[in-house]
Amino acid sequence: MKLSPRPLRKDQMKECVATLRRVSLFAAWSPAEIEEFAAHVRLLPCPAQEVVLWEGDAGDVLYIIAEGSVVVSRRLKGDIETVICRLHASDFFGELDVIDDQSASANVQTETACVFYTIDRDTLYRELEMNPRLYSKFLIALLKEVAKRLRTTNQRLIDAILWGIDATSLDTG
């Protein structure tokens, strides 16, 4: 199923701003900066058990989880898949696709009904380039999150090598 985000209605803007204030990417932004940015965000409701992204899909959208949870997984071999992580409200995904213009590196499926706020790469970059200070804040926050996720991945890899953990049983609730 191809999902289509839609523009926010005026009555949805306040909730969007409140959600963005809880997201680490916008932690250093002022309420006014977040409110201005929120005008470019789109809304995407999604039912439970829906695939949002398939590994290998073209990706150019940053997804911010407003409600619900998703499971991020990778195909190992054939039909064998491993859970990389679960993400919840105020988490985000799609950041790698937005950064490097590559295809999605993992599958993302809703675990529960979700509401996402989305912004495509072109809109994100256009808005950030208009304010270098915000661009800097955003990139620093993004780098911190990517570093945190990389450290977690490195530790899991070390654990798997040292302890012979079956990669198909990893579950990072």
PDB file of C-alpha atoms in Angstrom:
ATOM      1  CA  MET A   1       0.000   0.000   0.000  1.00  0.00           C
ATOM      2  CA  LYS A   2       1.421   3.371  -1.003  1.00  0.00           C
ATOM      3  CA  LEU A   3       0.822   5.924   1.723  1.00  0.00           C
ATOM      4  CA  SER A   4       0.292   9.597   0.934  1.00  0.00           C
ATOM      5  CA  PRO A   5       1.038  12.296   3.469  1.00  0.00           C
ATOM      6  CA  ARG A   6      -1.283  15.274   3.511  1.00  0.00           C
ATOM      7  CA  PRO A   7      -0.827  18.891   4.603  1.00  0.00           C
ATOM      8  CA  LEU A   8      -1.646  19.737   8.198  1.00  0.00           C
ATOM      9  CA  ARG A   9      -4.900  21.517   8.910  1.00  0.00           C
ATOM     10  CA  LYS A  10      -4.718  24.612  11.117  1.00  0.00           C
ATOM     11  CA  ASP A  11      -6.264  22.706  14.028  1.00  0.00           C
ATOM     12  CA  GLN A  12      -3.491  20.068  13.782  1.00  0.00           C
ATOM     13  CA  MET A  13      -0.608  22.551  13.917  1.00  0.00           C
ATOM     14  CA  LYS A  14      -0.540  22.946  17.718  1.00  0.00           C
ATOM     15  CA  GLU A  15      -0.185  19.186  18.266  1.00  0.00           C
ATOM     16  CA  CYS A  16       2.518  18.994  15.597  1.00  0.00           C
ATOM     17  CA  VAL A  17       4.527  21.745  17.288  1.00  0.00           C
ATOM     18  CA  ALA A  18       4.133  20.010  20.670  1.00  0.00           C
ATOM     19  CA  THR A  19       5.386  16.738  19.174  1.00  0.00           C
ATOM     20  CA  LEU A  20       8.354  18.345  17.414  1.00  0.00           C
ATOM     21  CA  ARG A  21       9.405  19.980  20.708  1.00  0.00           C
ATOM     22  CA  ARG A  22       9.867  16.451  22.146  1.00  0.00           C
ATOM     23  CA  VAL A  23      12.033  15.254  19.230  1.00  0.00           C
ATOM     24  CA  SER A  24      15.792  15.365  19.784  1.00  0.00           C
ATOM     25  CA  LEU A  25      16.373  16.907  16.344  1.00  0.00           C
ATOM     26  CA  PHE A  26      14.593  20.070  17.467  1.00  0.00           C
ATOM     27  CA  ALA A  27      15.665  20.202  21.130  1.00  0.00           C
ATOM     28  CA  ALA A  28      17.804  23.329  20.606  1.00  0.00           C
ATOM     29  CA  TRP A  29      15.161  25.155  18.545  1.00  0.00           C
ATOM     30  CA  SER A  30      12.974  27.898  19.967  1.00  0.00           C
ATOM     31  CA  PRO A  31       9.181  27.424  19.990  1.00  0.00           C
ATOM     32  CA  ALA A  32       8.900  30.057  17.230  1.00  0.00           C
ATOM     33  CA  GLU A  33      11.462  28.231  15.066  1.00  0.00           C
ATOM     34  CA  ILE A  34       9.627  24.942  15.514  1.00  0.00           C
ATOM     35  CA  GLU A  35       6.294  26.563  14.714  1.00  0.00           C
ATOM     36  CA  GLU A  36       7.675  28.058  11.509  1.00  0.00           C
ATOM     37  CA  PHE A  37       9.195  24.709  10.512  1.00  0.00           C
ATOM     38  CA  ALA A  38       5.968  22.832  11.291  1.00  0.00           C
ATOM     39  CA  ALA A  39       4.233  24.732   8.501  1.00  0.00           C
ATOM     40  CA  HIS A  40       6.189  22.558   6.038  1.00  0.00           C
ATOM     41  CA  VAL A  41       5.488  19.220   7.711  1.00  0.00           C
ATOM     42  CA  ARG A  42       2.897  16.782   6.393  1.00  0.00           C
ATOM     43  CA  LEU A  43       0.671  14.330   8.268  1.00  0.00           C
ATOM     44  CA  LEU A  44       0.635  10.601   7.579  1.00  0.00           C
ATOM     45  CA  PRO A  45      -1.723   8.361   9.573  1.00  0.00           C
ATOM     46  CA  CYS A  46      -0.945   4.675   9.163  1.00  0.00           C
ATOM     47  CA  PRO A  47      -2.714   1.523  10.404  1.00  0.00           C
ATOM     48  CA  ALA A  48      -1.019  -1.197  12.445  1.00  0.00           C
ATOM     49  CA  GLN A  49       1.037  -3.817  10.592  1.00  0.00           C
ATOM     50  CA  GLU A  50       1.579  -1.559   7.569  1.00  0.00           C
ATOM     51  CA  VAL A  51       4.959  -1.510   5.835  1.00  0.00           C
ATOM     52  CA  VAL A  52       6.094   2.109   5.651  1.00  0.00           C
ATOM     53  CA  LEU A  53       9.444   1.387   3.982  1.00  0.00           C
ATOM     54  CA  TRP A  54      10.934  -1.703   2.390  1.00  0.00           C
ATOM     55  CA  GLU A  55      14.683  -2.173   2.460  1.00  0.00           C
ATOM     56  CA  GLY A  56      15.914  -1.014  -0.957  1.00  0.00           C
ATOM     57  CA  ASP A  57      13.038   1.424  -1.567  1.00  0.00           C
ATOM     58  CA  ALA A  58      13.982   4.870  -2.767  1.00  0.00           C
ATOM     59  CA  GLY A  59      13.885   7.052   0.305  1.00  0.00           C
ATOM     60  CA  ASP A  60      13.779  10.812   0.555  1.00  0.00           C
ATOM     61  CA  VAL A  61      11.508  11.415   3.536  1.00  0.00           C
ATOM     62  CA  LEU A  62      12.200  12.017   7.208  1.00  0.00           C
ATOM     63  CA  TYR A  63       9.494  10.405   9.361  1.00  0.00           C
ATOM     64  CA  ILE A  64       8.807  11.646  12.887  1.00  0.00           C
ATOM     65  CA  ILE A  65       6.617   9.385  14.999  1.00  0.00           C
ATOM     66  CA  ALA A  66       3.857  11.383  16.669  1.00  0.00           C
ATOM     67  CA  GLU A  67       1.877   8.366  17.889  1.00  0.00           C
ATOM     68  CA  GLY A  68       2.440   4.626  17.895  1.00  0.00           C
ATOM     69  CA  SER A  69       5.461   2.417  17.385  1.00  0.00           C
ATOM     70  CA  VAL A  70       7.342   0.857  14.491  1.00  0.00           C
ATOM     71  CA  VAL A  71       9.663  -2.094  14.094  1.00  0.00           C
ATOM     72  CA  VAL A  72      12.844  -1.574  12.098  1.00  0.00           C
ATOM     73  CA  SER A  73      14.249  -4.787  10.628  1.00  0.00           C
ATOM     74  CA  ARG A  74      16.736  -6.067   8.087  1.00  0.00           C
ATOM     75  CA  ARG A  75      16.616  -9.062   5.816  1.00  0.00           C
ATOM     76  CA  LEU A  76      19.502 -11.393   6.654  1.00  0.00           C
ATOM     77  CA  LYS A  77      19.145 -14.240   4.185  1.00  0.00           C
ATOM     78  CA  GLY A  78      16.152 -15.433   2.244  1.00  0.00           C
ATOM     79  CA  ASP A  79      13.083 -14.973   4.436  1.00  0.00           C
ATOM     80  CA  ILE A  80      15.098 -14.561   7.635  1.00  0.00           C
ATOM     81  CA  GLU A  81      14.779 -11.117   9.138  1.00  0.00           C
ATOM     82  CA  THR A  82      16.171  -9.577  12.315  1.00  0.00           C
ATOM     83  CA  VAL A  83      14.704  -6.785  14.381  1.00  0.00           C
ATOM     84  CA  ILE A  84      17.127  -3.879  14.616  1.00  0.00           C
ATOM     85  CA  CYS A  85      15.046  -1.776  16.961  1.00  0.00           C
ATOM     86  CA  ARG A  86      11.642  -0.488  17.880  1.00  0.00           C
ATOM     87  CA  LEU A  87      10.922   3.224  17.655  1.00  0.00           C
ATOM     88  CA  HIS A  88       8.196   5.081  19.517  1.00  0.00           C
ATOM     89  CA  ALA A  89       6.578   8.510  19.722  1.00  0.00           C
ATOM     90  CA  SER A  90       9.161  11.314  19.382  1.00  0.00           C
ATOM     91  CA  ASP A  91      11.610   9.015  17.566  1.00  0.00           C
ATOM     92  CA  PHE A  92      12.352   9.383  13.875  1.00  0.00           C
ATOM     93  CA  PHE A  93      13.562   7.350  10.907  1.00  0.00           C
ATOM     94  CA  GLY A  94      14.489   7.908   7.275  1.00  0.00           C
ATOM     95  CA  GLU A  95      17.341  10.227   8.266  1.00  0.00           C
ATOM     96  CA  LEU A  96      19.972   8.188   6.411  1.00  0.00           C
ATOM     97  CA  ASP A  97      17.962   8.292   3.189  1.00  0.00           C
ATOM     98  CA  VAL A  98      17.601  12.058   3.532  1.00  0.00           C
ATOM     99  CA  ILE A  99      21.327  12.488   4.188  1.00  0.00           C
ATOM    100  CA  ASP A 100      22.929  10.282   1.561  1.00  0.00           C
ATOM    101  CA  ASP A 101      20.324   9.963  -1.188  1.00  0.00           C
ATOM    102  CA  GLN A 102      20.524   6.163  -1.033  1.00  0.00           C
ATOM    103  CA  SER A 103      17.780   3.574  -0.853  1.00  0.00           C
ATOM    104  CA  ALA A 104      16.259   2.553   2.475  1.00  0.00           C
ATOM    105  CA  SER A 105      18.666   0.433   4.511  1.00  0.00           C
ATOM    106  CA  ALA A 106      15.953  -1.389   6.472  1.00  0.00           C
ATOM    107  CA  ASN A 107      12.299  -2.348   6.553  1.00  0.00           C
ATOM    108  CA  VAL A 108      10.018  -0.239   8.726  1.00  0.00           C
ATOM    109  CA  GLN A 109       6.615  -1.597   9.696  1.00  0.00           C
ATOM    110  CA  THR A 110       4.055  -0.131  12.048  1.00  0.00           C
ATOM    111  CA  GLU A 111       3.592  -2.223  15.150  1.00  0.00           C
ATOM    112  CA  THR A 112       0.565  -0.213  16.259  1.00  0.00           C
ATOM    113  CA  ALA A 113      -1.527   2.382  14.478  1.00  0.00           C
ATOM    114  CA  CYS A 114       0.767   5.362  13.941  1.00  0.00           C
ATOM    115  CA  VAL A 115       0.689   9.008  13.096  1.00  0.00           C
ATOM    116  CA  PHE A 116       3.796  10.378  11.410  1.00  0.00           C
ATOM    117  CA  TYR A 117       4.895  13.884  10.617  1.00  0.00           C
ATOM    118  CA  THR A 118       6.922  13.808   7.420  1.00  0.00           C
ATOM    119  CA  ILE A 119       9.097  16.156   5.459  1.00  0.00           C
ATOM    120  CA  ASP A 120      10.745  15.352   2.158  1.00  0.00           C
ATOM    121  CA  ARG A 121      14.448  15.961   1.517  1.00  0.00           C
ATOM    122  CA  ASP A 122      13.999  18.908  -0.859  1.00  0.00           C
ATOM    123  CA  THR A 123      11.670  20.775   1.493  1.00  0.00           C
ATOM    124  CA  LEU A 124      13.829  20.015   4.525  1.00  0.00           C
ATOM    125  CA  TYR A 125      17.012  21.260   2.884  1.00  0.00           C
ATOM    126  CA  ARG A 126      15.317  24.309   1.373  1.00  0.00           C
ATOM    127  CA  GLU A 127      13.947  25.368   4.760  1.00  0.00           C
ATOM    128  CA  LEU A 128      17.198  24.690   6.596  1.00  0.00           C
ATOM    129  CA  GLU A 129      19.325  26.500   4.014  1.00  0.00           C
ATOM    130  CA  MET A 130      17.251  29.636   4.591  1.00  0.00           C
ATOM    131  CA  ASN A 131      18.485  29.713   8.190  1.00  0.00           C
ATOM    132  CA  PRO A 132      22.117  28.581   8.632  1.00  0.00           C
ATOM    133  CA  ARG A 133      21.810  28.718  12.441  1.00  0.00           C
ATOM    134  CA  LEU A 134      18.919  26.239  12.394  1.00  0.00           C
ATOM    135  CA  TYR A 135      20.739  24.135   9.825  1.00  0.00           C
ATOM    136  CA  SER A 136      23.689  23.886  12.199  1.00  0.00           C
ATOM    137  CA  LYS A 137      21.476  22.998  15.177  1.00  0.00           C
ATOM    138  CA  PHE A 138      19.660  20.370  13.132  1.00  0.00           C
ATOM    139  CA  LEU A 139      22.837  18.774  11.786  1.00  0.00           C
ATOM    140  CA  ILE A 140      24.480  18.621  15.212  1.00  0.00           C
ATOM    141  CA  ALA A 141      21.381  16.957  16.685  1.00  0.00           C
ATOM    142  CA  LEU A 142      21.236  14.558  13.733  1.00  0.00           C
ATOM    143  CA  LEU A 143      24.925  13.668  14.077  1.00  0.00           C
ATOM    144  CA  LYS A 144      24.455  12.990  17.791  1.00  0.00           C
ATOM    145  CA  GLU A 145      21.568  10.630  17.077  1.00  0.00           C
ATOM    146  CA  VAL A 146      23.415   8.835  14.277  1.00  0.00           C
ATOM    147  CA  ALA A 147      26.460   8.452  16.572  1.00  0.00           C
ATOM    148  CA  LYS A 148      24.246   7.057  19.352  1.00  0.00           C
ATOM    149  CA  ARG A 149      22.683   4.551  16.971  1.00  0.00           C
ATOM    150  CA  LEU A 150      26.091   3.553  15.589  1.00  0.00           C
ATOM    151  CA  ARG A 151      27.453   2.954  19.104  1.00  0.00           C
ATOM    152  CA  THR A 152      24.459   0.740  19.878  1.00  0.00           C
ATOM    153  CA  THR A 153      24.972  -1.197  16.652  1.00  0.00           C
ATOM    154  CA  ASN A 154      28.678  -1.625  17.378  1.00  0.00           C
ATOM    155  CA  GLN A 155      27.919  -3.007  20.837  1.00  0.00           C
ATOM    156  CA  ARG A 156      25.380  -5.458  19.438  1.00  0.00           C
ATOM    157  CA  LEU A 157      27.889  -6.624  16.844  1.00  0.00           C
ATOM    158  CA  ILE A 158      30.545  -7.146  19.518  1.00  0.00           C
ATOM    159  CA  ASP A 159      28.047  -9.051  21.686  1.00  0.00           C
ATOM    160  CA  ALA A 160      27.044 -11.238  18.745  1.00  0.00           C
ATOM    161  CA  ILE A 161      30.686 -12.043  17.940  1.00  0.00           C
ATOM    162  CA  LEU A 162      31.721 -12.644  21.554  1.00  0.00           C
ATOM    163  CA  TRP A 163      28.711 -14.561  22.712  1.00  0.00           C
ATOM    164  CA  GLY A 164      27.591 -16.181  19.475  1.00  0.00           C
ATOM    165  CA  ILE A 165      24.152 -14.641  19.683  1.00  0.00           C
ATOM    166  CA  ASP A 166      21.879 -15.916  16.945  1.00  0.00           C
ATOM    167  CA  ALA A 167      21.331 -12.776  14.877  1.00  0.00           C
ATOM    168  CA  THR A 168      17.747 -13.766  14.130  1.00  0.00           C
ATOM    169  CA  SER A 169      16.823 -13.612  17.816  1.00  0.00           C
ATOM    170  CA  LEU A 170      17.995 -10.073  18.530  1.00  0.00           C
ATOM    171  CA  ASP A 171      15.121  -8.022  19.817  1.00  0.00           C
ATOM    172  CA  THR A 172      15.696  -4.564  21.172  1.00  0.00           C
ATOM    173  CA  GLY A 173      12.297  -3.786  22.690  1.00  0.00           C
TER     174      GLY A 173
END
